[in-house]
Coordinates of C-alpha atoms in Angstrom, one line a residue:
M1 CA 74.0 -26.9 47.6
P2 CA 72.5 -30.1 47.2
N3 CA 74.5 -33.5 46.4
L4 CA 74.7 -34.1 42.5
E5 CA 77.0 -37.4 42.5
L6 CA 75.2 -40.0 40.8
S7 CA 75.1 -43.6 41.8
P8 CA 76.7 -46.1 39.5
S9 CA 72.8 -47.7 38.8
L10 CA 72.0 -44.0 37.3
L11 CA 74.5 -43.3 35.3
L12 CA 74.2 -46.7 33.5
G13 CA 70.5 -45.9 33.4
V14 CA 71.3 -42.5 31.7
S15 CA 74.1 -43.9 29.0
I16 CA 71.0 -46.7 28.0
G17 CA 68.9 -43.9 27.6
V18 CA 71.3 -42.1 25.3
L19 CA 72.4 -44.6 23.2
A20 CA 68.7 -45.6 22.4
T21 CA 68.0 -42.1 21.0
V22 CA 71.3 -42.4 18.7
S23 CA 70.4 -44.4 15.3
V24 CA 72.9 -47.2 14.7
S25 CA 73.7 -45.6 11.3
G26 CA 74.2 -42.5 13.3
L27 CA 77.0 -44.5 15.3
V28 CA 78.2 -45.9 12.1
D29 CA 78.7 -41.9 10.5
Y30 CA 80.5 -41.1 12.9
F31 CA 83.2 -43.6 14.0
Y32 CA 83.4 -44.3 10.2
P33 CA 82.6 -40.8 8.1
R34 CA 81.2 -40.8 5.2
H35 CA 82.6 -40.0 1.6
P36 CA 81.7 -36.9 0.5
K37 CA 78.9 -37.3 -2.4
S38 CA 81.7 -35.8 -4.7
S39 CA 83.8 -38.5 -4.5
I40 CA 81.0 -41.5 -5.3
K41 CA 81.1 -42.9 -8.8
R42 CA 77.8 -43.7 -10.2
G43 CA 78.5 -47.1 -12.0
V44 CA 81.6 -47.8 -14.3
E45 CA 80.0 -44.9 -16.3
G46 CA 81.5 -42.6 -13.6
L47 CA 85.2 -44.1 -13.9
I48 CA 85.4 -42.9 -17.6
G49 CA 87.4 -39.7 -17.8
E50 CA 90.0 -37.5 -15.7
T51 CA 92.8 -40.2 -16.3
P52 CA 96.2 -38.7 -14.7
L53 CA 99.1 -37.2 -16.8
I54 CA 102.7 -38.8 -16.1
L55 CA 106.2 -37.4 -17.2
I56 CA 107.7 -40.1 -19.2
K57 CA 111.2 -40.2 -17.5
S58 CA 113.3 -41.9 -20.0
L59 CA 112.3 -39.8 -22.7
S60 CA 112.2 -36.3 -21.3
A61 CA 115.9 -37.1 -20.1
E62 CA 116.9 -38.3 -23.3
T63 CA 115.3 -35.2 -25.5
G64 CA 116.0 -32.6 -22.9
C65 CA 112.2 -32.1 -23.6
T66 CA 109.0 -32.4 -21.1
I67 CA 107.2 -35.6 -22.1
L68 CA 104.4 -36.2 -21.1
A69 CA 101.1 -38.9 -21.3
K70 CA 97.5 -39.0 -20.9
V71 CA 97.1 -42.4 -19.4
E72 CA 93.9 -43.3 -21.2
M73 CA 94.8 -46.8 -20.6
L74 CA 93.4 -46.5 -17.1
N75 CA 89.6 -45.8 -17.5
P76 CA 87.4 -48.7 -16.7
G77 CA 87.9 -50.6 -20.2
G78 CA 91.1 -49.8 -20.4
S79 CA 91.3 -47.4 -23.2
A80 CA 90.5 -44.2 -24.4
K81 CA 87.6 -45.5 -26.1
D82 CA 85.8 -45.6 -23.3
R83 CA 85.2 -42.0 -23.6
V84 CA 84.0 -42.0 -27.2
A85 CA 81.7 -45.5 -26.5
L86 CA 79.8 -43.0 -23.5
A87 CA 79.5 -40.3 -25.4
I88 CA 77.6 -42.4 -28.1
V89 CA 75.2 -44.7 -26.5
E90 CA 74.3 -41.5 -24.5
Q91 CA 74.0 -39.3 -27.3
A92 CA 71.4 -42.4 -28.7
E93 CA 69.2 -42.6 -25.4
K94 CA 68.9 -38.7 -25.3
E95 CA 67.5 -38.7 -28.9
G96 CA 65.5 -41.7 -27.6
L97 CA 66.7 -44.2 -30.3
I98 CA 67.4 -47.2 -27.8
H99 CA 66.2 -47.6 -24.2
P100 CA 67.7 -50.2 -21.5
H101 CA 66.7 -53.4 -20.9
S102 CA 64.1 -53.6 -24.3
G103 CA 66.5 -55.8 -26.4
D104 CA 68.0 -52.7 -28.0
V105 CA 71.9 -53.4 -29.8
I106 CA 74.4 -51.1 -30.6
Y107 CA 76.1 -52.5 -33.8
E108 CA 79.8 -51.1 -34.1
G109 CA 82.5 -52.0 -36.5
T110 CA 85.8 -51.5 -34.9
S111 CA 89.8 -53.0 -34.4
G112 CA 88.8 -53.7 -31.1
S113 CA 89.0 -51.1 -28.7
T114 CA 86.1 -48.9 -29.0
G115 CA 84.1 -52.5 -29.1
I116 CA 85.7 -53.3 -26.2
S117 CA 84.5 -50.1 -24.4
L118 CA 80.9 -50.5 -25.9
A119 CA 80.4 -54.2 -24.6
M120 CA 80.8 -52.6 -21.1
I121 CA 79.1 -49.7 -21.6
C122 CA 76.2 -51.9 -22.9
A123 CA 76.4 -54.2 -20.1
A124 CA 76.5 -51.7 -17.7
K125 CA 73.6 -49.6 -19.1
G126 CA 70.8 -52.3 -20.7
Y127 CA 71.8 -52.9 -24.0
R128 CA 73.4 -55.7 -25.9
A129 CA 76.6 -55.3 -28.3
H130 CA 77.3 -56.7 -31.3
I131 CA 81.1 -55.8 -33.1
C132 CA 82.3 -56.8 -36.5
L133 CA 86.0 -56.5 -36.6
P134 CA 88.7 -58.2 -39.3
D135 CA 89.6 -61.2 -38.2
D136 CA 93.4 -60.7 -37.9
T137 CA 92.3 -58.5 -35.0
S138 CA 94.5 -60.1 -31.9
V139 CA 92.8 -62.8 -30.0
E140 CA 93.1 -60.6 -26.5
K141 CA 90.6 -58.3 -27.7
V142 CA 88.6 -60.9 -29.4
E143 CA 88.3 -62.9 -26.2
L144 CA 87.3 -59.6 -24.0
L145 CA 84.8 -58.7 -26.1
E146 CA 83.3 -62.1 -25.7
K147 CA 83.6 -62.2 -22.1
L148 CA 81.7 -59.0 -21.9
G149 CA 79.0 -60.5 -23.7
A150 CA 79.1 -59.1 -27.1
T151 CA 78.2 -60.7 -30.1
V152 CA 81.7 -61.0 -32.4
E153 CA 81.8 -61.3 -36.1
K154 CA 84.6 -61.5 -37.8
V155 CA 85.3 -60.7 -41.6
P156 CA 88.5 -60.8 -43.9
P157 CA 90.2 -57.1 -44.6
A158 CA 88.8 -55.9 -47.0
S159 CA 88.5 -52.2 -48.7
I160 CA 86.0 -50.0 -47.0
V161 CA 84.5 -49.9 -50.4
D162 CA 83.5 -53.3 -50.2
Q163 CA 80.3 -54.2 -48.1
R164 CA 81.8 -56.4 -46.7
H165 CA 84.4 -54.2 -44.7
Y166 CA 83.9 -54.7 -41.1
V167 CA 82.5 -51.1 -40.7
N168 CA 79.9 -51.4 -43.5
L169 CA 78.7 -55.1 -42.0
A170 CA 77.8 -53.4 -38.4
R171 CA 75.9 -51.2 -40.6
T172 CA 73.8 -53.8 -42.9
R173 CA 73.5 -55.6 -39.4
A174 CA 71.2 -52.8 -37.5
E175 CA 69.9 -52.5 -40.7
E176 CA 68.6 -56.0 -40.7
Q177 CA 67.4 -56.2 -37.4
N178 CA 65.3 -53.4 -37.5
A179 CA 63.4 -54.5 -41.2
S180 CA 63.0 -57.8 -39.1
D181 CA 59.7 -58.4 -37.6
S182 CA 61.3 -61.9 -35.6
I183 CA 64.2 -60.0 -34.2
P184 CA 63.1 -57.9 -30.5
G185 CA 64.4 -54.7 -29.9
H186 CA 66.1 -51.7 -32.2
G187 CA 69.4 -51.5 -33.6
I188 CA 71.8 -48.6 -33.9
F189 CA 75.0 -48.0 -35.9
A190 CA 77.6 -46.4 -33.7
D191 CA 79.5 -45.3 -36.3
Q192 CA 82.2 -44.2 -34.4
F193 CA 84.3 -43.1 -37.2
E194 CA 81.7 -40.6 -38.7
T195 CA 79.6 -39.4 -35.2
Q196 CA 79.8 -36.1 -34.0
A197 CA 79.8 -37.7 -30.7
N198 CA 83.4 -39.2 -30.9
W199 CA 84.9 -35.6 -31.3
T200 CA 83.0 -33.6 -29.4
A201 CA 83.8 -36.2 -26.4
H202 CA 87.7 -35.5 -26.4
Y203 CA 86.4 -31.5 -27.2
A204 CA 84.7 -31.8 -23.9
H205 CA 86.4 -33.9 -21.6
T206 CA 90.3 -35.2 -22.4
G207 CA 91.2 -31.9 -23.9
P208 CA 89.9 -29.6 -21.2
E209 CA 92.0 -32.1 -18.4
I210 CA 95.2 -32.0 -20.6
Y211 CA 94.9 -28.1 -20.8
T212 CA 94.0 -28.2 -16.8
Q213 CA 96.7 -30.7 -15.8
T214 CA 99.6 -28.6 -17.7
G215 CA 98.4 -25.7 -16.1
G216 CA 98.4 -24.5 -20.4
N217 CA 101.9 -25.2 -20.2
L218 CA 102.7 -26.9 -23.8
D219 CA 104.1 -26.9 -26.8
A220 CA 102.5 -29.8 -29.1
F221 CA 99.8 -32.2 -28.6
V222 CA 101.4 -35.7 -30.8
T223 CA 99.0 -38.3 -31.4
G224 CA 97.8 -40.8 -33.9
A225 CA 95.0 -41.2 -35.8
G226 CA 92.1 -44.0 -36.2
T227 CA 89.0 -42.4 -36.3
G228 CA 90.2 -38.9 -36.2
G229 CA 88.1 -38.4 -32.8
T230 CA 90.8 -37.6 -30.3
I231 CA 92.9 -35.7 -32.3
A232 CA 90.3 -33.6 -33.6
G233 CA 89.0 -33.1 -30.0
V234 CA 92.0 -32.3 -28.0
S235 CA 93.2 -30.3 -31.3
R236 CA 90.3 -27.8 -31.3
Y237 CA 90.3 -27.0 -27.8
L238 CA 94.1 -26.6 -27.5
K239 CA 93.9 -24.6 -30.6
N240 CA 91.3 -22.1 -29.3
R241 CA 93.4 -21.4 -25.8
L242 CA 97.1 -22.0 -26.9
A243 CA 97.8 -19.8 -30.6
K244 CA 101.0 -21.1 -30.4
I245 CA 100.8 -25.0 -29.9
K246 CA 101.4 -27.4 -32.7
I247 CA 99.7 -30.2 -33.3
V248 CA 101.8 -33.6 -35.0
L249 CA 100.0 -36.6 -36.5
A250 CA 101.8 -40.0 -35.5
D251 CA 101.1 -42.4 -38.5
P252 CA 101.9 -46.0 -39.2
P253 CA 102.4 -48.0 -42.0
G254 CA 100.2 -48.5 -44.2
S255 CA 98.2 -45.2 -43.7
G256 CA 97.3 -42.3 -45.6
L257 CA 97.0 -39.5 -43.4
Y258 CA 100.7 -38.7 -43.2
N259 CA 100.6 -38.0 -46.9
K260 CA 97.1 -36.0 -46.6
V261 CA 98.7 -33.6 -44.1
K262 CA 102.4 -33.7 -45.6
Y263 CA 101.4 -33.6 -48.8
G264 CA 97.5 -33.2 -49.2
V265 CA 97.1 -36.0 -51.1
M266 CA 96.2 -39.6 -49.7
F267 CA 97.8 -41.9 -51.9
D268 CA 99.8 -42.0 -55.6
I269 CA 98.6 -39.3 -57.6
V270 CA 97.3 -41.7 -60.5
E271 CA 94.7 -43.0 -57.5
R272 CA 91.1 -41.0 -56.5
E273 CA 90.4 -41.0 -53.0
G274 CA 87.7 -43.1 -51.8
T275 CA 88.2 -45.7 -54.7
R276 CA 91.2 -47.3 -54.0
R277 CA 91.0 -51.6 -53.5
R278 CA 93.8 -53.0 -52.3
H279 CA 94.6 -54.1 -49.1
Q280 CA 95.9 -52.0 -46.5
V281 CA 100.1 -52.0 -46.4
D282 CA 100.7 -55.2 -43.5
T283 CA 101.7 -53.5 -40.1
V284 CA 101.4 -55.0 -36.8
V285 CA 100.0 -51.8 -35.3
E286 CA 96.4 -51.6 -34.2
G287 CA 93.9 -49.0 -33.5
I288 CA 95.5 -45.9 -35.7
G289 CA 96.5 -45.6 -39.5
I290 CA 93.5 -45.4 -42.0
N291 CA 93.1 -44.5 -45.7
R292 CA 90.1 -42.6 -45.8
I293 CA 88.9 -39.2 -44.3
T294 CA 86.4 -39.5 -41.7
Q295 CA 84.3 -36.7 -40.5
N296 CA 85.8 -36.3 -37.4
F297 CA 89.7 -36.0 -39.1
E298 CA 88.4 -33.7 -41.2
I299 CA 87.8 -31.2 -38.2
A300 CA 91.2 -31.9 -37.2
R301 CA 92.7 -31.7 -40.7
P302 CA 93.1 -28.0 -40.6
L303 CA 94.2 -27.8 -37.1
I304 CA 97.5 -30.3 -37.8
D305 CA 100.8 -28.8 -38.1
D306 CA 102.9 -31.9 -38.9
A307 CA 103.1 -35.1 -39.3
I308 CA 105.3 -38.1 -38.5
R309 CA 105.7 -41.5 -40.2
V310 CA 106.9 -44.5 -37.9
S311 CA 107.7 -47.6 -38.9
D312 CA 106.9 -51.1 -37.1
L313 CA 110.9 -51.4 -36.3
E314 CA 110.7 -47.7 -34.6
S315 CA 107.4 -49.0 -32.9
L316 CA 107.9 -52.2 -31.6
A317 CA 112.0 -51.0 -30.6
M318 CA 110.0 -48.1 -28.4
A319 CA 107.7 -50.5 -26.8
R320 CA 110.7 -52.8 -25.6
Y321 CA 112.7 -49.2 -24.8
L322 CA 109.8 -48.3 -22.5
V323 CA 109.4 -51.3 -20.6
D324 CA 113.1 -51.4 -20.1
N325 CA 113.3 -48.2 -18.9
D326 CA 110.0 -47.4 -17.4
G327 CA 108.2 -50.0 -16.7
L328 CA 105.6 -48.3 -19.0
F329 CA 103.9 -51.9 -20.6
V330 CA 101.8 -50.3 -23.7
G331 CA 100.1 -51.3 -26.9
S332 CA 101.4 -50.8 -30.2
S333 CA 99.7 -47.3 -30.5
T334 CA 101.1 -45.9 -27.7
A335 CA 104.5 -47.1 -29.3
V336 CA 103.5 -44.8 -32.4
N337 CA 102.8 -41.9 -30.5
C338 CA 105.6 -42.2 -28.5
V339 CA 108.2 -43.2 -31.0
A340 CA 106.6 -39.1 -32.7
A341 CA 106.6 -37.4 -30.1
A342 CA 110.1 -38.0 -28.5
R343 CA 111.2 -37.2 -32.2
Y344 CA 109.2 -34.1 -32.4
A345 CA 111.2 -32.9 -29.0
K346 CA 114.3 -33.5 -30.5
S347 CA 113.1 -31.1 -33.2
L348 CA 111.6 -28.6 -31.3
G349 CA 115.2 -28.7 -28.9
P350 CA 115.5 -28.8 -24.9
G351 CA 112.8 -26.9 -23.1
H352 CA 109.4 -27.5 -24.3
T353 CA 106.6 -29.8 -23.0
I354 CA 105.1 -32.4 -25.4
V355 CA 101.8 -33.9 -24.5
T356 CA 101.0 -37.4 -26.2
I357 CA 98.6 -40.2 -25.3
I358 CA 99.0 -43.9 -23.8
C359 CA 95.9 -45.6 -25.6
D360 CA 95.9 -48.9 -23.9
S361 CA 97.9 -51.3 -22.1
G362 CA 100.0 -54.2 -24.0
V363 CA 98.0 -56.8 -22.6
R364 CA 95.6 -56.7 -25.3
H365 CA 98.4 -56.7 -27.9
L366 CA 100.4 -60.1 -26.7
S367 CA 99.9 -62.8 -29.4
K368 CA 99.9 -59.6 -32.0
F369 CA 102.3 -56.4 -31.7
W370 CA 104.5 -58.0 -28.6
K371 CA 105.3 -61.7 -30.5
A372 CA 106.6 -59.5 -32.7
A373 CA 108.5 -57.0 -30.2
M374 CA 110.2 -60.2 -28.6
D375 CA 111.5 -60.9 -31.7
I376 CA 113.8 -57.9 -32.7
S377 CA 117.5 -57.6 -31.3
P378 CA 118.1 -55.8 -28.5
A379 CA 120.3 -53.2 -30.6
D380 CA 117.2 -51.8 -32.1
Y381 CA 115.9 -50.8 -28.4
S382 CA 118.6 -50.2 -26.2
S383 CA 119.5 -47.0 -27.4
L384 CA 117.2 -43.8 -28.2
N385 CA 119.0 -43.0 -30.9
V386 CA 118.7 -45.9 -32.7
I387 CA 114.6 -45.8 -32.5
L388 CA 115.1 -41.9 -33.3
N389 CA 117.6 -42.1 -36.3
P390 CA 116.7 -44.3 -38.7
I391 CA 119.9 -43.9 -40.7
L392 CA 121.8 -45.8 -37.7
R393 CA 120.4 -48.7 -38.3

């Protein structure tokens, strides 16, 4: 039998030959395997959705119910509005109304969060954003819009029947661009309050996510309504699958939606809907509450079983309570949602499961909502009973 012992020089040569046939990328793949393609997100748009559902420990312990919250503030733009903004832009692209890097502009009237989401999506996809908003919108939201490259146009608060209302102004600005020969590109009005892209985004994504994350084991879904898209899309999806689920509206001061759900009318009996010209009642809450029926809310209205009115003091107290007990630093609409969720849990009794929405972080509300929250007495937020039972105050 021949001697197969290899000399050191021959081994070195063979090794060099083998290495020469292996690509650098092959070695990298061997030592540092690539992630499966399914785990790689395509741009900032790919980060939208699939937000976690968390147990709010303090509220669950106090009520005897399982109170869960969909953490929409973990979307890349910081709020649930990322879903809607992406759906609006993609629908406009599908219809051939806008084209990337052509000077096209998306106009919207918003109190802040939808504008931030649109500004982010526009920057990522090659469009410009022009946002009209009330001049009492929190400073943080305005600065975020500007940092994201949006054009910001602030106007005094006005009734929706007034052409100077921020939503009407956004529509007008889009029309002006399209009528001008000197302004490049095309303008579209996002129209978040009326577009079907709003509620269908939540029907296609948010609702199914909640159903999957809970395994279909939930008794109630509680949330506020601004445009009405979230409550419409989620409630329609859940009601189609869970016959006994209750949908509950959380509503802040100045909004007519509570009265519409509870009594069938938006305002006092002497007022006709859509003609009211008085300003909305003062509230520190932004993002939810409205004095008209949008097409998105009209989808939700037949599905809503109950409504809970939440005062400013209750929402401010809840915000402080969540920080002290759960380390959750939330915005104004989330605080309203959590008051309503806990109050409804109390009415149901122990053993039920309620899902609500954490809309955005308190970081966007430092100069308005959280400034007011820091002025309230500890007695108003140290006990959940004080928050949920106004008669105790």
